[in-house]
Tab-separated table of C-alpha atoms and ligand atoms in Angstrom:
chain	number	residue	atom	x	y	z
A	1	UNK	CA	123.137	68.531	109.677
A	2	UNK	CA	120.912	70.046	112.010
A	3	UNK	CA	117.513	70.365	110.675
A	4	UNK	CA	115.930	72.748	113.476
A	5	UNK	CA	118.742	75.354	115.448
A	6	UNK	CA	117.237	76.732	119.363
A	7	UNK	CA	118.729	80.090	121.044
A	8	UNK	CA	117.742	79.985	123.899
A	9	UNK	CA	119.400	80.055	127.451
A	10	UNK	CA	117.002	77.434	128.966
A	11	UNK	CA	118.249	73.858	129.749
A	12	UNK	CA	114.449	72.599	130.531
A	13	UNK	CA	113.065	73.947	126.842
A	14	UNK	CA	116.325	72.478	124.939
A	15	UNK	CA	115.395	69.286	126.762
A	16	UNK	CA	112.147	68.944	125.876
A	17	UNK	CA	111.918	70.227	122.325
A	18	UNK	CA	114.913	67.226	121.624
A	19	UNK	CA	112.152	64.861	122.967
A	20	UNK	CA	109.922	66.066	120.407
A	21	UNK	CA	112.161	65.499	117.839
A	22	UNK	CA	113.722	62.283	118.544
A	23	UNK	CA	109.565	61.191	119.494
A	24	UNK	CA	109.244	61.598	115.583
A	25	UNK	CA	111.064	64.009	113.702
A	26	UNK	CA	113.775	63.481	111.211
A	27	UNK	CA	117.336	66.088	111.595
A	28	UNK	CA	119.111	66.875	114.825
A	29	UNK	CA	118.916	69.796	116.960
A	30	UNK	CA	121.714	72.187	117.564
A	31	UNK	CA	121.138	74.606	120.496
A	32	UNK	CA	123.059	77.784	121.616
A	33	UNK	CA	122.670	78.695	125.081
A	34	UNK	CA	122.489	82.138	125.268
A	35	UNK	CA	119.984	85.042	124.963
A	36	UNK	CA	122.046	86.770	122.720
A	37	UNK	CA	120.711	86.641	118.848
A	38	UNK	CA	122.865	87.248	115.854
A	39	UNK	CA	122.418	90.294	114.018
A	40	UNK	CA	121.267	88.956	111.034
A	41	UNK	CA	121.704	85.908	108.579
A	42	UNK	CA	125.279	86.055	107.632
A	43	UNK	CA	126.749	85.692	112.036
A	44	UNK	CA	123.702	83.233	111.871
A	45	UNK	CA	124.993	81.116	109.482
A	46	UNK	CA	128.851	81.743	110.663
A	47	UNK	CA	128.096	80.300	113.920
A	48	UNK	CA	125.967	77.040	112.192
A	49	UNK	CA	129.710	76.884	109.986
A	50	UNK	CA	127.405	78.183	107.069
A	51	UNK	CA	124.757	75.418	107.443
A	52	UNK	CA	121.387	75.701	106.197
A	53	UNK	CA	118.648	74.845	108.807
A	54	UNK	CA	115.135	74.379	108.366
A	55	UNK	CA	113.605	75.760	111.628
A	56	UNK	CA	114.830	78.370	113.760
A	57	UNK	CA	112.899	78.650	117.247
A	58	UNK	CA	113.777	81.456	119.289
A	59	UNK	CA	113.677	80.283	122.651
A	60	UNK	CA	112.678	81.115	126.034
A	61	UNK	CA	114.046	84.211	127.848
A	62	UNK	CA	115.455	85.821	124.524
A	63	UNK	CA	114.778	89.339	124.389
A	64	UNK	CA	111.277	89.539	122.572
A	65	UNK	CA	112.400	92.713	120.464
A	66	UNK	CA	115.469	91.412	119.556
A	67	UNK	CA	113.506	88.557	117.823
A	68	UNK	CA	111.227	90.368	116.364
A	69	UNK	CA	113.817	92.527	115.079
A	70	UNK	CA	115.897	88.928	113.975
A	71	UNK	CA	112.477	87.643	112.510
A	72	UNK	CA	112.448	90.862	110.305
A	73	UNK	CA	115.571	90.767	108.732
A	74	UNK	CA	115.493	86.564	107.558
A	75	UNK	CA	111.899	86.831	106.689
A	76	UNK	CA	113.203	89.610	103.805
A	77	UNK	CA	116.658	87.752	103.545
A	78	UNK	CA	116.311	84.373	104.164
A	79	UNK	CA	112.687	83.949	103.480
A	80	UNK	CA	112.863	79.536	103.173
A	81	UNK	CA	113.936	79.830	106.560
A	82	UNK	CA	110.908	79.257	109.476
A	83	UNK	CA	111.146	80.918	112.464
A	84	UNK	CA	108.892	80.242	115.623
A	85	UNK	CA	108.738	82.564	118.850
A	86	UNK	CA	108.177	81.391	122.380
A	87	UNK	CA	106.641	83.480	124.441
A	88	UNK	CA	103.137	83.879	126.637
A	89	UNK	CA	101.285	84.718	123.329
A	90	UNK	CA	99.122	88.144	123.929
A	91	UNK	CA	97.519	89.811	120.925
A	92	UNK	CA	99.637	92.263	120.038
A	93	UNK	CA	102.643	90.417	120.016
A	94	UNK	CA	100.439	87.743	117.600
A	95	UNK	CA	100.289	90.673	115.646
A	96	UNK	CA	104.214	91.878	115.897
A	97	UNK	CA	105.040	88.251	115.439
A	98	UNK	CA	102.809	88.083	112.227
A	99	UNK	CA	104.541	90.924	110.339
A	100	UNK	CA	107.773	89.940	111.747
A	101	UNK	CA	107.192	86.502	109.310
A	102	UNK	CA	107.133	84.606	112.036
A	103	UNK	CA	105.225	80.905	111.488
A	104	UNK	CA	103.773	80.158	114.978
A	105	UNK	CA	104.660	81.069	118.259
A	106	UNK	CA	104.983	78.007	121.018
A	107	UNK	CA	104.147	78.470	124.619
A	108	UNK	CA	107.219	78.302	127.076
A	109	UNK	CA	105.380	75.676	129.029
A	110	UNK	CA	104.634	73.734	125.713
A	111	UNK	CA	105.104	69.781	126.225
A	112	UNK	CA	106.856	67.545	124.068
A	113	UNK	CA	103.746	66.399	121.986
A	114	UNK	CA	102.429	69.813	121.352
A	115	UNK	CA	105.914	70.829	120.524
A	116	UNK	CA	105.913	68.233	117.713
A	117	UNK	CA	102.896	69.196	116.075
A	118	UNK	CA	104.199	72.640	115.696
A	119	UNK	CA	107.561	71.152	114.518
A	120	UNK	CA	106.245	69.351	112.314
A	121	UNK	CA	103.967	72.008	110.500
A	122	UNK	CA	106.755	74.295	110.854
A	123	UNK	CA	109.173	71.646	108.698
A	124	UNK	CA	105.894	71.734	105.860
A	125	UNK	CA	106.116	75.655	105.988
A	126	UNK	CA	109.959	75.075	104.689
A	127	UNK	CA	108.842	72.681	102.288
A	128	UNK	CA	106.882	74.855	100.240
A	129	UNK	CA	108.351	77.896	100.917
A	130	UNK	CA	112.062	76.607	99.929
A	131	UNK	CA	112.496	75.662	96.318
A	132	UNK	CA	115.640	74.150	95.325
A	133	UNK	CA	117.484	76.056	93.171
A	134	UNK	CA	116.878	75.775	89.325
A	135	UNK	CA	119.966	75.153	86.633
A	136	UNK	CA	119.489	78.945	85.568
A	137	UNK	CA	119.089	79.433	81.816
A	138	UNK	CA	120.583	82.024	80.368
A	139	UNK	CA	117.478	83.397	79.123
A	140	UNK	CA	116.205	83.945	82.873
A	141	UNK	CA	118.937	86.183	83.524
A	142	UNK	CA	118.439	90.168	85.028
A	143	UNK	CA	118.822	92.984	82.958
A	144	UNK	CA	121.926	94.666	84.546
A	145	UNK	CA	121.142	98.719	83.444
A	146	UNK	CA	124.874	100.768	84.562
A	147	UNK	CA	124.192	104.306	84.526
A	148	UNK	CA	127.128	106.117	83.122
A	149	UNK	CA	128.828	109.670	82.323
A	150	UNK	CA	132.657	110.266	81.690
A	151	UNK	CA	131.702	113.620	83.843
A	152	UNK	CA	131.075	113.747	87.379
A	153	UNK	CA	128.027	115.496	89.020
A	154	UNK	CA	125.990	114.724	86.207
A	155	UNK	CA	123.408	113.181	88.249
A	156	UNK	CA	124.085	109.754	87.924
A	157	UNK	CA	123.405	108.839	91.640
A	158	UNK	CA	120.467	110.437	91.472
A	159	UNK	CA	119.117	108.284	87.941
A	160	UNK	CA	120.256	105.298	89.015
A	161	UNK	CA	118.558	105.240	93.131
A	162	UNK	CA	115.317	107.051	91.146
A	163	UNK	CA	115.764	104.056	88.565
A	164	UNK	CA	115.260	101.536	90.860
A	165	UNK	CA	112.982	102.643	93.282
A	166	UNK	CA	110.834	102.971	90.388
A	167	UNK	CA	111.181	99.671	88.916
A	168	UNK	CA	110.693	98.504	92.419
A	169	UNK	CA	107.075	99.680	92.657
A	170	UNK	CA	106.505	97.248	89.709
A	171	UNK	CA	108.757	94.808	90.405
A	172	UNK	CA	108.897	94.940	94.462
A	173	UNK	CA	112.598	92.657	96.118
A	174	UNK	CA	113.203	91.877	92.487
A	175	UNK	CA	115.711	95.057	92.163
A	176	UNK	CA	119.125	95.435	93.271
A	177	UNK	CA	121.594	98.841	92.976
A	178	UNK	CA	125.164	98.441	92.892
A	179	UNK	CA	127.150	101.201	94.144
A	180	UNK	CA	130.473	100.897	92.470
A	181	UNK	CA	131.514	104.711	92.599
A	182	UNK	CA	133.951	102.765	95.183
A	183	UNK	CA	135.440	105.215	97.022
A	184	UNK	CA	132.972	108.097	96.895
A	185	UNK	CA	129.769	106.614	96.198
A	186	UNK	CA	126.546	108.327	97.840
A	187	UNK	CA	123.730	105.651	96.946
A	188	UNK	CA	123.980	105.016	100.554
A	189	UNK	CA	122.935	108.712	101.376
A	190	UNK	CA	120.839	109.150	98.392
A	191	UNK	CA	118.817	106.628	99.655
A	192	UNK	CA	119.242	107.396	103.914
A	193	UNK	CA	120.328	104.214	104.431
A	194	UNK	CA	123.101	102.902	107.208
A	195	UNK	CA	124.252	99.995	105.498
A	196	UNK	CA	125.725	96.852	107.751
A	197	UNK	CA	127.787	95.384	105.133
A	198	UNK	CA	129.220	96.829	101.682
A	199	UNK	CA	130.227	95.996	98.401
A	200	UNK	CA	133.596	94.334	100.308
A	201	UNK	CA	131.606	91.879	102.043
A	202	UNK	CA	129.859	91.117	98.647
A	203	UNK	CA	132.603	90.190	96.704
A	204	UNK	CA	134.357	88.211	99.708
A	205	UNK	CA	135.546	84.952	98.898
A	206	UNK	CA	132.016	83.366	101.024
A	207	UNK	CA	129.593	85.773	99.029
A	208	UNK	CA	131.018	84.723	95.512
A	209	UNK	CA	130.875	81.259	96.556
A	210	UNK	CA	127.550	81.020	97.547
A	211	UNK	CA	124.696	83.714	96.486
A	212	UNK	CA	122.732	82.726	100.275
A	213	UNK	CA	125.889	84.747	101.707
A	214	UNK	CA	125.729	87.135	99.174
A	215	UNK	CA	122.005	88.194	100.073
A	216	UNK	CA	123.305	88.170	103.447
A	217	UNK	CA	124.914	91.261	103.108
A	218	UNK	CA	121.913	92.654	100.678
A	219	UNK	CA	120.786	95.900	102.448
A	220	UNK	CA	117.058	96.317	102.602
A	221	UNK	CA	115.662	99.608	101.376
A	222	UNK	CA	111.790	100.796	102.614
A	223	UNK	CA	111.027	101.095	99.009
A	224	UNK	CA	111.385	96.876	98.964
A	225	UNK	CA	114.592	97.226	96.882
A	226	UNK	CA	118.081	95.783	97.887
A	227	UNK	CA	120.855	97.957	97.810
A	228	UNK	CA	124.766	97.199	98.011
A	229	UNK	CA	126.433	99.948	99.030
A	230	UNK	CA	129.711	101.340	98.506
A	231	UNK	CA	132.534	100.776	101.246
A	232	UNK	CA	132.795	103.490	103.915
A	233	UNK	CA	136.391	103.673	103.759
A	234	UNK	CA	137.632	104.459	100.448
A	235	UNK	CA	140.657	103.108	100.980
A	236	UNK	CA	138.848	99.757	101.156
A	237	UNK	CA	137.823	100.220	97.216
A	238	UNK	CA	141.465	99.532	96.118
A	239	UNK	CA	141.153	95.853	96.996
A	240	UNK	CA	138.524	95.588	94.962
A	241	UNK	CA	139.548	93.887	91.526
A	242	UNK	CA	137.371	94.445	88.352
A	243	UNK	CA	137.107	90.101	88.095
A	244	UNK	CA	135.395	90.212	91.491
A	245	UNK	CA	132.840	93.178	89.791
A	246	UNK	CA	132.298	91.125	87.259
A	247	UNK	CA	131.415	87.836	89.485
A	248	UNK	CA	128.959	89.897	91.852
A	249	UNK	CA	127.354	91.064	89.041
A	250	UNK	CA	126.602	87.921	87.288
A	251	UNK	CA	125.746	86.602	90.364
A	252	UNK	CA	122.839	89.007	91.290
A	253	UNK	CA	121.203	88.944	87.277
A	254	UNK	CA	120.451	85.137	88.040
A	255	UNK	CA	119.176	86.724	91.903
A	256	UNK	CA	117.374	89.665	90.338
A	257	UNK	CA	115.230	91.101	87.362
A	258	UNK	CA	116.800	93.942	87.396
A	259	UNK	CA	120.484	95.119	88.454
A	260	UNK	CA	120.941	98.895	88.474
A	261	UNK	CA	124.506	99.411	88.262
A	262	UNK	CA	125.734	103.655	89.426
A	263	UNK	CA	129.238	103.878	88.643
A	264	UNK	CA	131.941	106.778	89.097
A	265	UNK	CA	132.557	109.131	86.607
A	266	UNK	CA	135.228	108.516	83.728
A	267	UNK	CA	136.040	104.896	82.488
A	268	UNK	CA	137.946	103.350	85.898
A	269	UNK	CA	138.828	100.064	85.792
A	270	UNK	CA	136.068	98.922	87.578
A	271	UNK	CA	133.414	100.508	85.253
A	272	UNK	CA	134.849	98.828	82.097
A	273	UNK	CA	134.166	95.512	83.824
A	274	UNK	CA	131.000	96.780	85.175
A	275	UNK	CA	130.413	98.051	81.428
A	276	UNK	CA	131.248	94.859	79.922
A	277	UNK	CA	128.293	93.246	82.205
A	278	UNK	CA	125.703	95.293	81.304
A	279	UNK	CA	122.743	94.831	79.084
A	280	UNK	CA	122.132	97.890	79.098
A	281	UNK	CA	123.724	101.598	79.303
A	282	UNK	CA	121.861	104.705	80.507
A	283	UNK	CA	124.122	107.674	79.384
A	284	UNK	CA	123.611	110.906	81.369
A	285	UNK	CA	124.967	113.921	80.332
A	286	UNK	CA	124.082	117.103	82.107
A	287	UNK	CA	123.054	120.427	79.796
A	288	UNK	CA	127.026	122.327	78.832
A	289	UNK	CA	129.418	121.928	76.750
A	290	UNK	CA	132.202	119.682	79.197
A	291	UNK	CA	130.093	116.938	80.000
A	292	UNK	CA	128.367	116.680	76.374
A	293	UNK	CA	131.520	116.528	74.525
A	294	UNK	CA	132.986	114.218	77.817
A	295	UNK	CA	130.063	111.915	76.891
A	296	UNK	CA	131.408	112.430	72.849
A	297	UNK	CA	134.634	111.315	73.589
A	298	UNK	CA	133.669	108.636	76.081
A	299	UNK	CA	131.100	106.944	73.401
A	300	UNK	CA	133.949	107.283	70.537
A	301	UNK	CA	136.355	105.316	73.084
A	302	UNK	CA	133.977	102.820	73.889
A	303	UNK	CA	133.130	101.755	70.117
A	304	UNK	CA	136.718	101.672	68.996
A	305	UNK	CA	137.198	98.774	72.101
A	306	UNK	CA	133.885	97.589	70.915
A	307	UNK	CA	132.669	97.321	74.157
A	308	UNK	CA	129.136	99.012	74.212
A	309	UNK	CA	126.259	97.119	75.167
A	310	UNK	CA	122.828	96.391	73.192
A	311	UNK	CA	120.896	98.971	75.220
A	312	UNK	CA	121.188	101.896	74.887
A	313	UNK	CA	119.772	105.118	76.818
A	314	UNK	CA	120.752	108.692	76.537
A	315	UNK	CA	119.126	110.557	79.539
A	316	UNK	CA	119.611	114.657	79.031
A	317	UNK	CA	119.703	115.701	82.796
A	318	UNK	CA	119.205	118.975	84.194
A	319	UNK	CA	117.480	119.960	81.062
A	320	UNK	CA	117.015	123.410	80.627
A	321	UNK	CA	115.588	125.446	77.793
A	322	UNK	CA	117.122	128.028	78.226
A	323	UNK	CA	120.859	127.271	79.072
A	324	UNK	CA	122.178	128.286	75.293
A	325	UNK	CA	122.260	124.890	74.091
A	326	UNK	CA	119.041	122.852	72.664
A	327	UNK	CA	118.620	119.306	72.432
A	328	UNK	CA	119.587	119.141	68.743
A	329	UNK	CA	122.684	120.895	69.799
A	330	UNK	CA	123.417	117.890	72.430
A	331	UNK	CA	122.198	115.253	70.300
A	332	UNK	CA	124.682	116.171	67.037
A	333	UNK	CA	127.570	116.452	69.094
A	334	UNK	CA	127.067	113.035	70.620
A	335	UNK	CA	125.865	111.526	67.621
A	336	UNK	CA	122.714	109.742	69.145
A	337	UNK	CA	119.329	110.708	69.566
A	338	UNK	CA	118.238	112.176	73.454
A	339	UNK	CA	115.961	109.654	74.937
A	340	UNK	CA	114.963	111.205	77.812
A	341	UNK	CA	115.042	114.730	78.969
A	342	UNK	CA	115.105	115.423	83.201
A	343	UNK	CA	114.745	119.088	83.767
A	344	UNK	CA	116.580	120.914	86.602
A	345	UNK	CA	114.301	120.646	89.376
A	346	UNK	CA	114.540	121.865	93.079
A	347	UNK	CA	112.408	118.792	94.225
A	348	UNK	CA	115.358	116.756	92.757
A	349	UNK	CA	118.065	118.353	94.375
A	350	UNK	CA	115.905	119.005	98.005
A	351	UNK	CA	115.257	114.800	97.267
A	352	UNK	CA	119.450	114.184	97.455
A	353	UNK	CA	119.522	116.229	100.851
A	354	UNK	CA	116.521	114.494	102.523
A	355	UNK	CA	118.048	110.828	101.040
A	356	UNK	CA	114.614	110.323	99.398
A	357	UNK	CA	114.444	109.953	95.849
A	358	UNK	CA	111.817	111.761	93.872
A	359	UNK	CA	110.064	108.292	92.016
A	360	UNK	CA	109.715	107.206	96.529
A	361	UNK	CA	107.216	109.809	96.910
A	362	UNK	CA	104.704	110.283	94.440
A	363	UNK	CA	105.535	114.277	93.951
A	364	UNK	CA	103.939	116.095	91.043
A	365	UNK	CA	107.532	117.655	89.087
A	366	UNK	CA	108.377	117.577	85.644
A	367	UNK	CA	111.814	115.408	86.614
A	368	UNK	CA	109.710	112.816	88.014
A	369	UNK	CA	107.999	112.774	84.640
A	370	UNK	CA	110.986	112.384	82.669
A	371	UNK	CA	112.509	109.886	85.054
A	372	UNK	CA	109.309	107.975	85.138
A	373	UNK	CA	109.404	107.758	81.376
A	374	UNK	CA	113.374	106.430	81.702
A	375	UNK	CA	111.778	103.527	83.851
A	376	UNK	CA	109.157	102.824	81.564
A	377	UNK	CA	111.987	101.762	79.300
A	378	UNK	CA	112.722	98.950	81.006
A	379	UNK	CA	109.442	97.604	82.306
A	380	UNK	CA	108.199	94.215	80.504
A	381	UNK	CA	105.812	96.336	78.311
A	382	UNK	CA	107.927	99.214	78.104
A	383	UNK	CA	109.418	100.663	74.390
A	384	UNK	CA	112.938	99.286	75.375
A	385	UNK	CA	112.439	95.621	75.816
A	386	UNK	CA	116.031	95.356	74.793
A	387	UNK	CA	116.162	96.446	71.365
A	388	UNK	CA	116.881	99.907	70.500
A	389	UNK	CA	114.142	102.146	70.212
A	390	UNK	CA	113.537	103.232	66.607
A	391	UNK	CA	114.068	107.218	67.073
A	392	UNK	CA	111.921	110.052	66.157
A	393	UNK	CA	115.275	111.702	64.125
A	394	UNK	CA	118.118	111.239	62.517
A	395	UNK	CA	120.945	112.747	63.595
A	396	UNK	CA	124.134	113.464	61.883
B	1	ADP	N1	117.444	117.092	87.411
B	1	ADP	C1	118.062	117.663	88.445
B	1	ADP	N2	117.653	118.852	88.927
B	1	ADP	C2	118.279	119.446	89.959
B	1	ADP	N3	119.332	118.925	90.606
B	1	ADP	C3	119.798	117.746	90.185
B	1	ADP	C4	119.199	117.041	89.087
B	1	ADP	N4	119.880	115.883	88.910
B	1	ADP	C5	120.849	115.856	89.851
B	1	ADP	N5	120.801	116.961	90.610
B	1	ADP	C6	121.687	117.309	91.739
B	1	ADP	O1	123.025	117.356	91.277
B	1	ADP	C7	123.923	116.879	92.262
B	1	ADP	C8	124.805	115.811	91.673
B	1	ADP	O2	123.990	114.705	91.326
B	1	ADP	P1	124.525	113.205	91.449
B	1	ADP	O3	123.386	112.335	91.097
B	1	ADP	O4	125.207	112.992	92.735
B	1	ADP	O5	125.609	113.204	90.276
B	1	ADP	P2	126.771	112.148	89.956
B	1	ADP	O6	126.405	110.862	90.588
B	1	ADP	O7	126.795	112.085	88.463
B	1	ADP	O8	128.034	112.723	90.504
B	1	ADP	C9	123.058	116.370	93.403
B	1	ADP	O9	123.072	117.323	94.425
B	1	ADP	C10	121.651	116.260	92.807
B	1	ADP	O10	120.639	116.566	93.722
B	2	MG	MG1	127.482	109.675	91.985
């Protein structure tokens, strides 16, 4: 196996940084002589016939932005890996190379004895950052929240992308949203982002093998939350079998803390699998009649397959006082008490447009209120921990 892997289209650095490593160093070195770098981790690891290497150096003559933009992407999804630039160091690319996660950066000119010493404190960097994988318990697990309505247009997009941005602020790469509205899902939109790889890449046969592959194909949102987006073609969605929803989803609860799951509307398929992986369920229903006596129905269909999960969350969307109905109304039809209330806002709805959820920016609106309170729920000291809340009424 090779322990460090060189890009780089330079004969004379290849040859001297194997002399530093054969002068002392344990692995081999496997070198690709070009000045072209791989996108990211997953053509990486394709071209190293999914190998794990310790070092990475990015040689001589490869395009200094394109490394830094390389650097990026594995320090966020790959971050055991150890990457070192060389390059004339100035100080501003000292400083690029720094936030890039880049561990030291080696002079072009750099003899075989320096090269070592670098090599070598490079190797220690992997040591402690890389810790071998742990049998998980199943204790240690993610909460997987799915955010569900029988109804479309309920806002479900926009409480689950709000949901996890805001657990991301206190919980920051520990959060992951699923889009499995499979052939129209918008998390990608609602959250401006231009995804390289979808949910069909994470349920491939190499991502549900081996969880490295799967975070791979993890997008990277500003917010520091992973998204997996839905397929642009939905077409694509039809290959998608509920087994394989099931297996990416246990897969990123031993990965993450917390899994937010948005789903399409109704009970696909696909959601009932989703469903049946869920700790918990955030209900939404919007503020009429149709999609509070969909979400009646829905919850009388689940409980006679006996398929609802622990957690449980009732989320009143577009709440408005003065629509006809009240909350009492809503909650007797459903039969379970309103946990949270998210009024009809324009900052919500100018939020979907922009591809900025509301929780991103710290705006002053009564829905950011309510949907702060819905995260609240699931942080570590939040009323939800799991159990039921005891609530405020009963309802009949
Ligand atoms: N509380 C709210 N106030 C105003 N508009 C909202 C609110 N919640 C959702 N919307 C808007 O309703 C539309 C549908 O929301 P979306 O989250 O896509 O629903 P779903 O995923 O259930 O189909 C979006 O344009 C969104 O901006
Ligand atoms: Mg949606």
């Amino acid at each position: 196996m090779s322990r460090f892997v060189l890009i780089t289209p330079s004969a004379d650095f290849d040859s001297r940084l194997r002399q530093a490593v054969e002068g002392g160093l344990q692995g081999g070195v496997q070198t690709f002589f070009t000045n072209v770098l791989p996108a990211g981790p997953y053509d990486l690891f394709a071209q190293l016939n999914q190998e794990r290497p310790e070092v990475l150096i990015l040689g001589p003559d490869v395009p200094v932005d394109d490394a830094l933009r390389l650097a990026t992407v594995l320090d966020v999804q790959v971050p055991d890996l150890t990457v070192l630039l060389v390059s004339e160091p100035d100080p501003e690319l000292l400083l690029q190379a720094m936030r890039a996660g880049i561990r030291d950066i080696l002079s072009p000119s750099a003899d075989p004895s320096h090269m070592r010493v670098l090599l070598e404190r490079a190797c220690q960097s992997f040591a402690t950052r890389h810790r071998p994988e742990q049998p998980k318990q199943a204790d240690s697990k993610g909460r997987v929240i799915g955010v569900f309505s029988p109804k479309g247009g309920v806002g479900k997009t926009t409480i689950a992308t709000n949901l996890a941005v805001g657990l991301g602020k206190a919980a920051p790469m520990s959060v992951v949203v699923v889009d499995l509205d499979l052939q129209f899902g918008d998390v990608a939109s609602g959250l401006y982002l231009n995804p390289e790889h979808t949910v069909t890449d994470a349920v491939s046969p190499a991502a549900s093998e081996d969880t490295l592959v799967l975070k791979a194909f993890l997008t990277v949102h500003p917010s520091s939350i992973y998204a997996v987006c839905a397929p642009d073609n939905p077409v694509d969605a039809d290959h998608i079998a509920p087994e394989q929803v099931t297996r990416l989803l246990e897969q990123l609860a031993e990965e993450f803390q917390y899994v937010v799951v948005d789903t399409a509307p109704g009970l696909p398929e696909i959601g009932l699998a989703a469903m049946e992986a869920c700790t918990d369920v955030v209900w939404v229903s919007a503020m009429d009649i149709p999609s509070v006596r969909g979400l009646r129905s829905g919850l009388d269909v689940l409980r006679q397959l006996d398929i609802l999960p622990e957690g449980r969350h009732v989320v009143l969307n577009m709440a408005d006082a003065k629509c006809g109905l009240s909350v009492q109304d809503v909650e007797s039809t459903i039969g379970a008490p309103v946990d949270v209330s998210v009024p009809r806002s324009r900052a919500v709805a100018f939020s979907t447009n922009r591809g900025i959820p509301v929780l991103q920016e710290a705006k002053k609106d009564p829905a950011v209120k309510g949907l702060n309170q819905l995260v609240e729920r699931f942080s570590p000291n939040g009323q939800a921990k799991g159990q039921r809340r005891s609530h405020r009424r009963v309802v009949v």
